[in-house]
CSV table of N, CA and C in Angstrom, one decimal:
chain,number,residue,atom,x,y,z
A,12,UNK,N,-15.4,6.3,24.6
A,12,UNK,CA,-16.1,6.5,23.4
A,12,UNK,C,-17.5,6.0,23.6
A,13,UNK,N,-18.4,6.6,22.9
A,13,UNK,CA,-19.8,6.2,23.1
A,13,UNK,C,-20.6,6.6,21.8
A,14,UNK,N,-21.8,6.1,21.8
A,14,UNK,CA,-22.6,6.4,20.7
A,14,UNK,C,-22.8,7.9,20.6
A,15,UNK,N,-22.8,8.4,19.4
A,15,UNK,CA,-23.0,9.8,19.1
A,15,UNK,C,-24.3,10.4,19.5
A,16,UNK,N,-25.3,9.5,19.8
A,16,UNK,CA,-26.6,10.1,20.1
A,16,UNK,C,-26.6,10.9,21.4
A,17,UNK,N,-25.6,10.8,22.2
A,17,UNK,CA,-25.6,11.6,23.4
A,17,UNK,C,-24.9,12.9,23.3
A,18,UNK,N,-24.5,13.2,22.0
A,18,UNK,CA,-23.7,14.4,21.8
A,18,UNK,C,-24.5,15.7,22.1
A,19,UNK,N,-25.8,15.7,22.1
A,19,UNK,CA,-26.5,16.9,22.4
A,19,UNK,C,-27.6,16.6,23.3
A,20,UNK,N,-27.9,17.6,24.2
A,20,UNK,CA,-28.9,17.4,25.2
A,20,UNK,C,-30.2,17.9,24.8
A,21,UNK,N,-30.3,18.8,23.9
A,21,UNK,CA,-31.6,19.4,23.6
A,21,UNK,C,-32.2,18.6,22.4
A,22,UNK,N,-33.5,18.5,22.4
A,22,UNK,CA,-34.2,17.7,21.4
A,22,UNK,C,-34.0,18.3,20.0
A,23,UNK,N,-33.8,19.6,19.9
A,23,UNK,CA,-33.6,20.2,18.6
A,23,UNK,C,-32.3,19.8,17.9
A,24,UNK,N,-31.4,19.3,18.7
A,24,UNK,CA,-30.1,19.0,18.2
A,24,UNK,C,-29.9,17.5,17.9
A,25,UNK,N,-30.9,16.7,18.2
A,25,UNK,CA,-30.8,15.3,17.9
A,25,UNK,C,-30.9,15.0,16.4
A,26,UNK,N,-31.5,15.7,15.6
A,26,UNK,CA,-31.8,15.3,14.3
A,26,UNK,C,-30.6,15.1,13.4
A,27,UNK,N,-29.5,15.8,13.5
A,27,UNK,CA,-28.3,15.4,12.7
A,27,UNK,C,-27.9,14.0,12.9
A,28,UNK,N,-28.0,13.5,14.1
A,28,UNK,CA,-27.6,12.1,14.4
A,28,UNK,C,-28.7,11.2,13.7
A,29,UNK,N,-29.9,11.6,13.7
A,29,UNK,CA,-30.9,10.7,13.1
A,29,UNK,C,-30.9,10.8,11.6
A,30,UNK,N,-30.3,11.9,11.1
A,30,UNK,CA,-30.0,11.9,9.6
A,30,UNK,C,-29.1,10.7,9.3
A,31,UNK,N,-28.2,10.5,10.1
A,31,UNK,CA,-27.3,9.3,9.9
A,31,UNK,C,-28.1,8.0,10.0
A,32,UNK,N,-29.0,8.0,11.0
A,32,UNK,CA,-29.8,6.8,11.3
A,32,UNK,C,-30.7,6.5,10.1
A,33,UNK,N,-31.4,7.5,9.6
A,33,UNK,CA,-32.3,7.3,8.5
A,33,UNK,C,-31.6,6.8,7.2
A,34,UNK,N,-30.4,7.4,7.0
A,34,UNK,CA,-29.6,6.9,5.8
A,34,UNK,C,-29.2,5.5,6.0
A,35,UNK,N,-28.9,5.1,7.2
A,35,UNK,CA,-28.4,3.7,7.4
A,35,UNK,C,-29.5,2.7,7.2
A,36,UNK,N,-30.7,3.1,7.2
A,36,UNK,CA,-31.8,2.1,7.1
A,36,UNK,C,-32.1,1.8,5.6
A,37,UNK,N,-31.5,2.5,4.7
A,37,UNK,CA,-31.8,2.3,3.3
A,37,UNK,C,-30.4,1.9,2.7
A,38,UNK,N,-30.3,0.7,2.3
A,38,UNK,CA,-29.0,0.1,1.8
A,38,UNK,C,-28.3,0.9,0.8
A,39,UNK,N,-29.0,1.6,-0.1
A,39,UNK,CA,-28.4,2.3,-1.3
A,39,UNK,C,-27.8,3.6,-0.9
A,40,UNK,N,-28.2,4.2,0.3
A,40,UNK,CA,-27.7,5.5,0.6
A,40,UNK,C,-26.4,5.5,1.3
A,41,UNK,N,-25.6,6.5,1.2
A,41,UNK,CA,-24.3,6.6,1.8
A,41,UNK,C,-24.3,7.9,2.7
A,42,UNK,N,-23.5,7.9,3.7
A,42,UNK,CA,-23.3,9.0,4.6
A,42,UNK,C,-22.8,10.2,3.8
A,43,UNK,N,-23.5,11.3,3.9
A,43,UNK,CA,-23.1,12.6,3.3
A,43,UNK,C,-22.6,13.5,4.3
A,44,UNK,N,-21.2,13.6,4.3
A,44,UNK,CA,-20.5,14.5,5.3
A,44,UNK,C,-20.9,15.9,5.2
A,45,UNK,N,-21.2,16.4,4.0
A,45,UNK,CA,-21.5,17.9,3.9
A,45,UNK,C,-22.9,18.1,4.5
A,46,UNK,N,-23.9,17.3,4.2
A,46,UNK,CA,-25.2,17.5,4.8
A,46,UNK,C,-25.2,17.4,6.3
A,47,UNK,N,-24.5,16.4,6.8
A,47,UNK,CA,-24.3,16.2,8.2
A,47,UNK,C,-23.7,17.4,8.9
A,48,UNK,N,-22.6,17.9,8.3
A,48,UNK,CA,-21.9,19.1,8.8
A,48,UNK,C,-22.8,20.3,8.9
A,49,UNK,N,-23.6,20.5,7.8
A,49,UNK,CA,-24.5,21.7,7.8
A,49,UNK,C,-25.6,21.6,8.9
A,50,UNK,N,-26.0,20.4,9.1
A,50,UNK,CA,-27.1,20.2,10.1
A,50,UNK,C,-26.6,20.2,11.6
A,51,UNK,N,-25.3,19.9,11.8
A,51,UNK,CA,-24.8,19.8,13.1
A,51,UNK,C,-24.8,21.2,13.8
A,52,UNK,N,-25.2,21.2,15.1
A,52,UNK,CA,-25.3,22.4,15.9
A,52,UNK,C,-24.4,22.4,17.1
A,53,UNK,N,-23.5,21.5,17.1
A,53,UNK,CA,-22.5,21.5,18.3
A,53,UNK,C,-21.3,22.2,17.9
A,54,UNK,N,-20.5,22.6,19.0
A,54,UNK,CA,-19.3,23.3,18.8
A,54,UNK,C,-18.1,22.4,18.7
A,55,UNK,N,-18.2,21.2,19.3
A,55,UNK,CA,-17.0,20.3,19.4
A,55,UNK,C,-17.4,18.9,18.8
A,56,UNK,N,-18.5,18.4,19.4
A,56,UNK,CA,-18.8,17.0,19.0
A,56,UNK,C,-19.2,16.9,17.6
A,57,UNK,N,-18.5,16.0,16.8
A,57,UNK,CA,-18.7,15.8,15.4
A,57,UNK,C,-18.1,16.8,14.5
A,58,UNK,N,-17.4,17.7,15.0
A,58,UNK,CA,-16.8,18.7,14.1
A,58,UNK,C,-15.6,18.1,13.3
A,59,UNK,N,-14.9,17.1,13.9
A,59,UNK,CA,-13.9,16.4,13.2
A,59,UNK,C,-14.5,15.0,12.8
A,60,UNK,N,-14.6,14.8,11.5
A,60,UNK,CA,-15.2,13.6,11.0
A,60,UNK,C,-14.2,12.8,10.2
A,61,UNK,N,-14.1,11.5,10.5
A,61,UNK,CA,-13.3,10.6,9.8
A,61,UNK,C,-14.2,9.5,9.2
A,62,UNK,N,-14.5,9.6,7.9
A,62,UNK,CA,-15.4,8.7,7.3
A,62,UNK,C,-14.7,7.7,6.4
A,63,UNK,N,-15.0,6.5,6.6
A,63,UNK,CA,-14.3,5.4,5.8
A,63,UNK,C,-15.3,4.5,5.1
A,64,UNK,N,-15.0,3.9,4.0
A,64,UNK,CA,-15.9,2.9,3.4
A,64,UNK,C,-15.9,1.6,4.2
A,65,UNK,N,-14.8,1.1,4.5
A,65,UNK,CA,-14.7,-0.1,5.3
A,65,UNK,C,-13.5,0.0,6.3
A,66,UNK,N,-13.7,-0.5,7.5
A,66,UNK,CA,-12.7,-0.5,8.5
A,66,UNK,C,-12.8,-1.8,9.3
A,67,UNK,N,-11.8,-2.2,10.0
A,67,UNK,CA,-11.9,-3.3,10.9
A,67,UNK,C,-12.9,-3.0,12.0
A,68,UNK,N,-12.8,-1.8,12.6
A,68,UNK,CA,-13.7,-1.4,13.7
A,68,UNK,C,-13.5,0.1,13.9
A,69,UNK,N,-14.7,0.8,14.0
A,69,UNK,CA,-14.6,2.2,14.3
A,69,UNK,C,-14.0,2.5,15.7
A,70,UNK,N,-14.3,1.6,16.6
A,70,UNK,CA,-13.8,1.7,18.0
A,70,UNK,C,-12.3,1.6,18.0
A,71,UNK,N,-11.7,0.7,17.2
A,71,UNK,CA,-10.3,0.6,17.1
A,71,UNK,C,-9.6,1.8,16.5
A,72,UNK,N,-10.3,2.4,15.4
A,72,UNK,CA,-9.7,3.6,14.8
A,72,UNK,C,-9.8,4.8,15.8
A,73,UNK,N,-10.9,4.9,16.5
A,73,UNK,CA,-11.0,6.0,17.5
A,73,UNK,C,-10.0,5.8,18.6
A,74,UNK,N,-9.7,4.6,19.0
A,74,UNK,CA,-8.6,4.4,20.0
A,74,UNK,C,-7.3,4.8,19.4
A,75,UNK,N,-7.0,4.5,18.2
A,75,UNK,CA,-5.8,4.9,17.5
A,75,UNK,C,-5.7,6.4,17.4
A,76,UNK,N,-6.8,7.0,17.1
A,76,UNK,CA,-6.9,8.5,17.0
A,76,UNK,C,-6.4,9.1,18.4
A,77,UNK,N,-6.9,8.6,19.5
A,77,UNK,CA,-6.5,9.1,20.8
A,77,UNK,C,-5.0,8.9,21.0
A,78,UNK,N,-4.5,7.8,20.6
A,78,UNK,CA,-3.0,7.5,20.7
A,78,UNK,C,-2.2,8.5,19.9
A,79,UNK,N,-2.7,8.8,18.7
A,79,UNK,CA,-2.0,9.7,17.8
A,79,UNK,C,-2.1,11.1,18.2
A,80,UNK,N,-3.3,11.6,18.5
A,80,UNK,CA,-3.5,13.0,18.7
A,80,UNK,C,-3.5,13.4,20.2
A,81,UNK,N,-3.7,12.4,21.1
A,81,UNK,CA,-3.9,12.7,22.5
A,81,UNK,C,-5.4,12.9,22.7
A,82,UNK,N,-5.8,12.5,23.9
A,82,UNK,CA,-7.3,12.5,24.2
A,82,UNK,C,-8.0,13.8,24.1
A,83,UNK,N,-7.4,14.9,24.5
A,83,UNK,CA,-8.0,16.2,24.4
A,83,UNK,C,-8.1,16.7,23.0
A,84,UNK,N,-7.1,16.4,22.2
A,84,UNK,CA,-7.1,16.9,20.8
A,84,UNK,C,-8.2,16.1,20.0
A,85,UNK,N,-8.3,14.8,20.3
A,85,UNK,CA,-9.3,14.0,19.6
A,85,UNK,C,-10.7,14.1,20.1
A,86,UNK,N,-10.9,14.8,21.2
A,86,UNK,CA,-12.2,15.0,21.9
A,86,UNK,C,-13.2,15.5,20.8
A,87,UNK,N,-14.3,14.8,20.7
A,87,UNK,CA,-15.4,15.2,19.8
A,87,UNK,C,-15.3,14.6,18.4
A,88,UNK,N,-14.2,13.9,18.1
A,88,UNK,CA,-14.0,13.3,16.8
A,88,UNK,C,-15.0,12.2,16.6
A,89,UNK,N,-15.5,12.1,15.4
A,89,UNK,CA,-16.5,11.1,15.0
A,89,UNK,C,-15.8,10.2,13.9
A,90,UNK,N,-15.7,8.9,14.2
A,90,UNK,CA,-15.2,8.0,13.3
A,90,UNK,C,-16.4,7.1,12.7
A,91,UNK,N,-16.6,7.2,11.4
A,91,UNK,CA,-17.7,6.5,10.8
A,91,UNK,C,-17.2,5.6,9.7
A,92,UNK,N,-18.1,4.5,9.5
A,92,UNK,CA,-17.7,3.6,8.4
A,92,UNK,C,-19.0,3.1,7.8
A,93,UNK,N,-18.9,2.7,6.5
A,93,UNK,CA,-20.0,2.1,5.8
A,93,UNK,C,-20.1,0.6,6.2
A,94,UNK,N,-19.0,0.0,6.5
A,94,UNK,CA,-18.9,-1.4,6.9
A,94,UNK,C,-17.8,-1.6,7.8
A,95,UNK,N,-17.9,-2.6,8.7
A,95,UNK,CA,-16.8,-3.1,9.6
A,95,UNK,C,-16.6,-4.5,9.4
A,96,UNK,N,-15.3,-4.9,9.4
A,96,UNK,CA,-15.0,-6.3,9.2
A,96,UNK,C,-14.7,-7.0,10.5
A,97,UNK,N,-14.5,-6.2,11.6
A,97,UNK,CA,-14.2,-6.8,12.9
A,97,UNK,C,-14.8,-5.9,14.0
A,98,UNK,N,-16.1,-5.6,13.9
A,98,UNK,CA,-16.8,-4.8,14.8
A,98,UNK,C,-16.8,-5.4,16.2
A,99,UNK,N,-16.9,-4.5,17.2
A,99,UNK,CA,-16.8,-4.9,18.6
A,99,UNK,C,-18.1,-4.7,19.3
A,100,UNK,N,-18.6,-5.7,20.0
A,100,UNK,CA,-19.8,-5.5,20.8
A,100,UNK,C,-19.5,-5.7,22.3
A,101,UNK,N,-20.6,-5.8,23.1
A,101,UNK,CA,-20.3,-6.0,24.6
A,101,UNK,C,-19.6,-7.3,24.9
A,102,UNK,N,-18.8,-7.2,25.9
A,102,UNK,CA,-18.0,-8.3,26.4
A,102,UNK,C,-17.2,-9.0,25.3
A,103,UNK,N,-16.7,-8.1,24.4
A,103,UNK,CA,-15.8,-8.6,23.3
A,103,UNK,C,-16.5,-9.4,22.2
A,104,UNK,N,-17.8,-9.4,22.2
A,104,UNK,CA,-18.5,-10.1,21.2
A,104,UNK,C,-18.4,-9.4,19.8
A,105,UNK,N,-18.5,-10.2,18.8
A,105,UNK,CA,-18.4,-9.6,17.4
A,105,UNK,C,-19.7,-8.8,17.1
A,106,UNK,N,-19.5,-7.7,16.4
A,106,UNK,CA,-20.7,-6.9,16.0
A,106,UNK,C,-20.7,-7.0,14.4
A,107,UNK,N,-21.7,-7.7,13.9
A,107,UNK,CA,-21.8,-7.9,12.5
A,107,UNK,C,-22.7,-6.9,11.9
A,108,UNK,N,-22.4,-6.5,10.6
A,108,UNK,CA,-23.3,-5.5,10.0
A,108,UNK,C,-23.4,-5.8,8.5
A,109,UNK,N,-24.4,-5.2,7.9
A,109,UNK,CA,-24.6,-5.3,6.5
A,109,UNK,C,-24.1,-4.0,5.9
A,110,UNK,N,-23.3,-4.0,4.9
A,110,UNK,CA,-22.7,-2.7,4.4
A,110,UNK,C,-23.8,-1.7,4.0
A,111,UNK,N,-23.6,-0.5,4.4
A,111,UNK,CA,-24.5,0.6,4.1
A,111,UNK,C,-25.9,0.4,4.7
A,112,UNK,N,-26.1,-0.5,5.6
A,112,UNK,CA,-27.4,-0.7,6.2
A,112,UNK,C,-27.3,-0.6,7.7
A,113,UNK,N,-26.2,-0.2,8.2
A,113,UNK,CA,-26.0,0.0,9.6
A,113,UNK,C,-25.3,1.3,9.9
A,114,UNK,N,-25.6,1.8,11.1
A,114,UNK,CA,-25.0,3.0,11.6
A,114,UNK,C,-23.8,2.7,12.4
A,115,UNK,N,-22.7,2.8,11.8
A,115,UNK,CA,-21.4,2.4,12.5
A,115,UNK,C,-20.6,3.6,12.8
A,116,UNK,N,-20.5,4.0,14.1
A,116,UNK,CA,-19.6,5.1,14.4
A,116,UNK,C,-19.1,5.0,15.8
A,117,UNK,N,-18.0,5.7,16.1
A,117,UNK,CA,-17.5,5.8,17.4
A,117,UNK,C,-17.2,7.3,17.6
A,118,UNK,N,-17.6,7.8,18.8
A,118,UNK,CA,-17.4,9.2,19.2
A,118,UNK,C,-16.4,9.2,20.3
A,119,UNK,N,-15.3,10.0,20.1
A,119,UNK,CA,-14.3,10.2,21.1
A,119,UNK,C,-14.8,11.3,22.1
A,120,UNK,N,-15.0,10.9,23.3
A,120,UNK,CA,-15.4,11.8,24.4
A,120,UNK,C,-14.4,11.8,25.5
A,121,UNK,N,-13.7,12.9,25.7
A,121,UNK,CA,-12.7,12.9,26.7
A,121,UNK,C,-13.0,14.0,27.6
A,122,UNK,N,-13.5,13.7,28.8
A,122,UNK,CA,-13.9,14.7,29.7
A,122,UNK,C,-12.7,15.4,30.3
A,123,UNK,N,-12.8,16.7,30.6
A,123,UNK,CA,-11.7,17.4,31.2
A,123,UNK,C,-12.1,17.9,32.6
A,124,UNK,N,-11.1,18.3,33.3
A,124,UNK,CA,-11.4,18.8,34.7
A,124,UNK,C,-11.4,17.7,35.8
A,125,UNK,N,-11.2,16.5,35.4
A,125,UNK,CA,-11.2,15.4,36.5
A,125,UNK,C,-9.7,15.2,36.8
A,126,UNK,N,-9.5,15.0,38.1
A,126,UNK,CA,-8.1,14.7,38.6
A,126,UNK,C,-7.9,13.3,38.9
A,127,UNK,N,-8.9,12.4,38.9
A,127,UNK,CA,-8.7,11.0,39.2
A,127,UNK,C,-9.8,10.2,38.5
A,128,UNK,N,-9.5,8.9,38.3
A,128,UNK,CA,-10.5,8.0,37.7
A,128,UNK,C,-11.7,7.9,38.6
A,129,UNK,N,-11.5,8.0,39.9
A,129,UNK,CA,-12.6,7.9,40.8
A,129,UNK,C,-13.6,9.0,40.6
A,130,UNK,N,-13.1,10.2,40.1
A,130,UNK,CA,-14.0,11.3,39.9
A,130,UNK,C,-14.8,11.1,38.6
A,131,UNK,N,-14.2,10.6,37.6
A,131,UNK,CA,-14.8,10.4,36.2
A,131,UNK,C,-15.7,9.2,36.1
A,132,UNK,N,-15.5,8.2,36.9
A,132,UNK,CA,-16.3,7.0,36.8
A,132,UNK,C,-17.8,7.2,37.0
A,133,UNK,N,-18.3,8.0,37.9
A,133,UNK,CA,-19.7,8.2,38.0
A,133,UNK,C,-20.3,8.9,36.8
A,134,UNK,N,-19.5,9.8,36.1
A,134,UNK,CA,-20.0,10.4,34.9
A,134,UNK,C,-20.0,9.4,33.8
A,135,UNK,N,-19.1,8.5,33.7
A,135,UNK,CA,-19.1,7.4,32.7
A,135,UNK,C,-20.3,6.5,32.9
A,136,UNK,N,-20.6,6.1,34.1
A,136,UNK,CA,-21.7,5.3,34.3
A,136,UNK,C,-23.0,6.0,33.9
A,137,UNK,N,-23.2,7.3,34.2
A,137,UNK,CA,-24.3,8.0,33.8
A,137,UNK,C,-24.4,8.1,32.2
A,138,UNK,N,-23.3,8.3,31.6
A,138,UNK,CA,-23.2,8.4,30.2
A,138,UNK,C,-23.7,7.1,29.5
A,139,UNK,N,-23.2,6.0,30.1
A,139,UNK,CA,-23.5,4.7,29.6
A,139,UNK,C,-25.0,4.4,29.7
A,140,UNK,N,-25.7,4.9,30.7
A,140,UNK,CA,-27.1,4.7,30.9
A,140,UNK,C,-27.9,5.7,30.1
A,141,UNK,N,-27.4,6.9,29.9
A,141,UNK,CA,-28.1,8.0,29.2
A,141,UNK,C,-28.1,7.8,27.7
A,142,UNK,N,-27.0,7.2,27.1
A,142,UNK,CA,-26.9,7.1,25.7
A,142,UNK,C,-28.0,6.4,25.0
A,143,UNK,N,-28.4,5.2,25.4
A,143,UNK,CA,-29.6,4.6,24.8
A,143,UNK,C,-30.9,5.3,25.0
A,144,UNK,N,-31.0,6.0,26.1
A,144,UNK,CA,-32.2,6.8,26.4
A,144,UNK,C,-32.3,7.9,25.4
A,145,UNK,N,-31.1,8.6,25.1
A,145,UNK,CA,-31.0,9.7,24.1
A,145,UNK,C,-31.4,9.2,22.8
A,146,UNK,N,-31.0,8.0,22.4
A,146,UNK,CA,-31.4,7.4,21.1
A,146,UNK,C,-32.9,7.3,21.0
A,147,UNK,N,-33.5,6.7,22.0
A,147,UNK,CA,-35.0,6.5,22.0
A,147,UNK,C,-35.7,7.9,21.9
A,148,UNK,N,-35.2,8.9,22.7
A,148,UNK,CA,-35.8,10.2,22.6
A,148,UNK,C,-35.7,10.8,21.2
A,149,UNK,N,-34.5,10.6,20.6
A,149,UNK,CA,-34.3,11.1,19.3
A,149,UNK,C,-35.2,10.5,18.2
A,150,UNK,N,-35.3,9.2,18.4
A,150,UNK,CA,-36.3,8.4,17.5
A,150,UNK,C,-37.7,9.0,17.6
A,151,UNK,N,-38.1,9.2,18.9
A,151,UNK,CA,-39.5,9.8,19.1
A,151,UNK,C,-39.6,11.2,18.4
A,152,UNK,N,-38.5,11.9,18.5
A,152,UNK,CA,-38.6,13.3,17.9
A,152,UNK,C,-38.8,13.2,16.3
A,153,UNK,N,-38.4,12.2,15.7
A,153,UNK,CA,-38.6,12.1,14.2
A,153,UNK,C,-39.7,11.1,13.9
A,154,UNK,N,-40.5,10.7,14.9
A,154,UNK,CA,-41.7,10.0,14.6
A,154,UNK,C,-41.6,8.5,14.8
A,155,UNK,N,-40.5,8.0,15.3
A,155,UNK,CA,-40.4,6.6,15.6
A,155,UNK,C,-40.7,6.4,17.1
A,156,UNK,N,-42.0,6.2,17.3
A,156,UNK,CA,-42.6,6.2,18.7
A,156,UNK,C,-42.4,4.9,19.5
A,157,UNK,N,-42.1,3.8,18.8
A,157,UNK,CA,-42.0,2.6,19.5
A,157,UNK,C,-40.6,2.1,19.8
A,158,UNK,N,-39.7,3.0,19.7
A,158,UNK,CA,-38.3,2.6,20.2
A,158,UNK,C,-38.3,2.5,21.7
A,159,UNK,N,-37.5,1.5,22.2
A,159,UNK,CA,-37.4,1.3,23.6
A,159,UNK,C,-36.0,0.8,23.9
A,160,UNK,N,-35.6,1.0,25.2
A,160,UNK,CA,-34.3,0.5,25.6
A,160,UNK,C,-34.4,-0.9,26.1
A,161,UNK,N,-33.5,-1.8,25.7
A,161,UNK,CA,-33.4,-3.1,26.3
A,161,UNK,C,-32.1,-3.0,27.1
A,162,UNK,N,-32.2,-2.9,28.4
A,162,UNK,CA,-31.0,-2.6,29.2
A,162,UNK,C,-30.0,-3.7,29.1
A,163,UNK,N,-28.7,-3.4,29.2
A,163,UNK,CA,-28.2,-2.1,29.5
A,163,UNK,C,-27.9,-1.2,28.3
A,164,UNK,N,-27.8,-1.8,27.1
A,164,UNK,CA,-27.3,-0.9,26.0
A,164,UNK,C,-27.9,-1.0,24.6
A,165,UNK,N,-29.0,-1.7,24.5
A,165,UNK,CA,-29.6,-1.9,23.2
A,165,UNK,C,-30.8,-1.0,23.0
A,166,UNK,N,-31.1,-0.6,21.8
A,166,UNK,CA,-32.4,0.1,21.5
A,166,UNK,C,-33.1,-0.8,20.5
A,167,UNK,N,-34.4,-1.1,20.8
A,167,UNK,CA,-35.2,-2.0,20.0
A,167,UNK,C,-36.3,-1.1,19.4
A,168,UNK,N,-36.8,-1.6,18.3
A,168,UNK,CA,-37.9,-0.8,17.6
A,168,UNK,C,-38.9,-1.8,17.0
A,169,UNK,N,-40.2,-1.4,17.0
A,169,UNK,CA,-41.2,-2.2,16.4
A,169,UNK,C,-41.8,-3.2,17.3
A,170,UNK,N,-43.0,-3.8,16.8
A,170,UNK,CA,-43.7,-4.8,17.6
A,170,UNK,C,-42.8,-6.1,17.7
A,171,UNK,N,-42.0,-6.3,16.7
A,171,UNK,CA,-41.1,-7.5,16.8
A,171,UNK,C,-39.9,-7.3,17.6
A,172,UNK,N,-39.7,-6.0,18.1
A,172,UNK,CA,-38.6,-5.6,18.9
A,172,UNK,C,-37.2,-5.9,18.2
A,173,UNK,N,-37.1,-5.4,17.0
A,173,UNK,CA,-35.8,-5.6,16.3
A,173,UNK,C,-34.8,-4.6,16.8
A,174,UNK,N,-33.5,-5.1,16.8
A,174,UNK,CA,-32.5,-4.3,17.4
A,174,UNK,C,-32.1,-3.2,16.4
A,175,UNK,N,-32.3,-1.9,16.9
A,175,UNK,CA,-31.9,-0.8,16.1
A,175,UNK,C,-30.5,-0.4,16.3
A,176,UNK,N,-30.0,-0.5,17.5
A,176,UNK,CA,-28.6,-0.2,17.8
A,176,UNK,C,-28.2,-0.7,19.1
A,177,UNK,N,-26.9,-0.7,19.3
A,177,UNK,CA,-26.3,-1.0,20.6
A,177,UNK,C,-25.3,0.1,20.9
A,178,UNK,N,-25.2,0.4,22.1
A,178,UNK,CA,-24.3,1.5,22.6
A,178,UNK,C,-23.2,0.9,23.4
A,179,UNK,N,-22.0,1.2,23.1
A,179,UNK,CA,-20.9,0.6,23.8
A,179,UNK,C,-19.9,1.7,24.3
A,180,UNK,N,-19.7,1.8,25.6
A,180,UNK,CA,-18.8,2.7,26.1
A,180,UNK,C,-17.5,2.0,26.4
A,181,UNK,N,-16.4,2.5,25.9
A,181,UNK,CA,-15.1,1.9,26.1
A,181,UNK,C,-14.2,3.0,26.8
A,182,UNK,N,-13.8,2.7,28.0
A,182,UNK,CA,-12.9,3.7,28.8
A,182,UNK,C,-11.5,3.1,28.9
A,183,UNK,N,-10.6,3.9,28.3
A,183,UNK,CA,-9.2,3.5,28.4
A,183,UNK,C,-8.3,4.3,29.4
A,184,UNK,N,-8.9,5.2,30.1
A,184,UNK,CA,-8.2,5.9,31.1
A,184,UNK,C,-7.3,7.1,30.6
A,185,UNK,N,-7.4,7.4,29.3
A,185,UNK,CA,-6.5,8.5,28.8
A,185,UNK,C,-7.3,9.8,28.9
């Protein structure tokens, strides 16, 4: 699972994800699944949306989704929340958020066609590096020119370099 910002490779397809991002920056706004679905231009990624007011962790729910549906059936599913009570960051650190002021989601990405973990690992490493770069490019596309990557997984914005997001890839081998 990884940040949804990597779901599309072309610049014209970034904006549905940034629709989420812009809504998350205004505390009074809520995610609008209908607007998002209409704006989405992908065939698989984000077509199944599970939106919750509050969850322990979107990552935990995405992992449960894989267990319930199987990795290939859950592929492309997007698990969103307005708030998390037990969010997960890098190295098991807690991820804290302010309700309706954070972009909280997990994307189930299950690559097919690989016969071993050794084959898929280079792709996962590239995905982990590409995801924050995709967020920065998407920000630039909507006029946020000062976004930058703080390696390995954070995106910072503004002169004060405030954290806009973190990208966490969790591989469970399924």
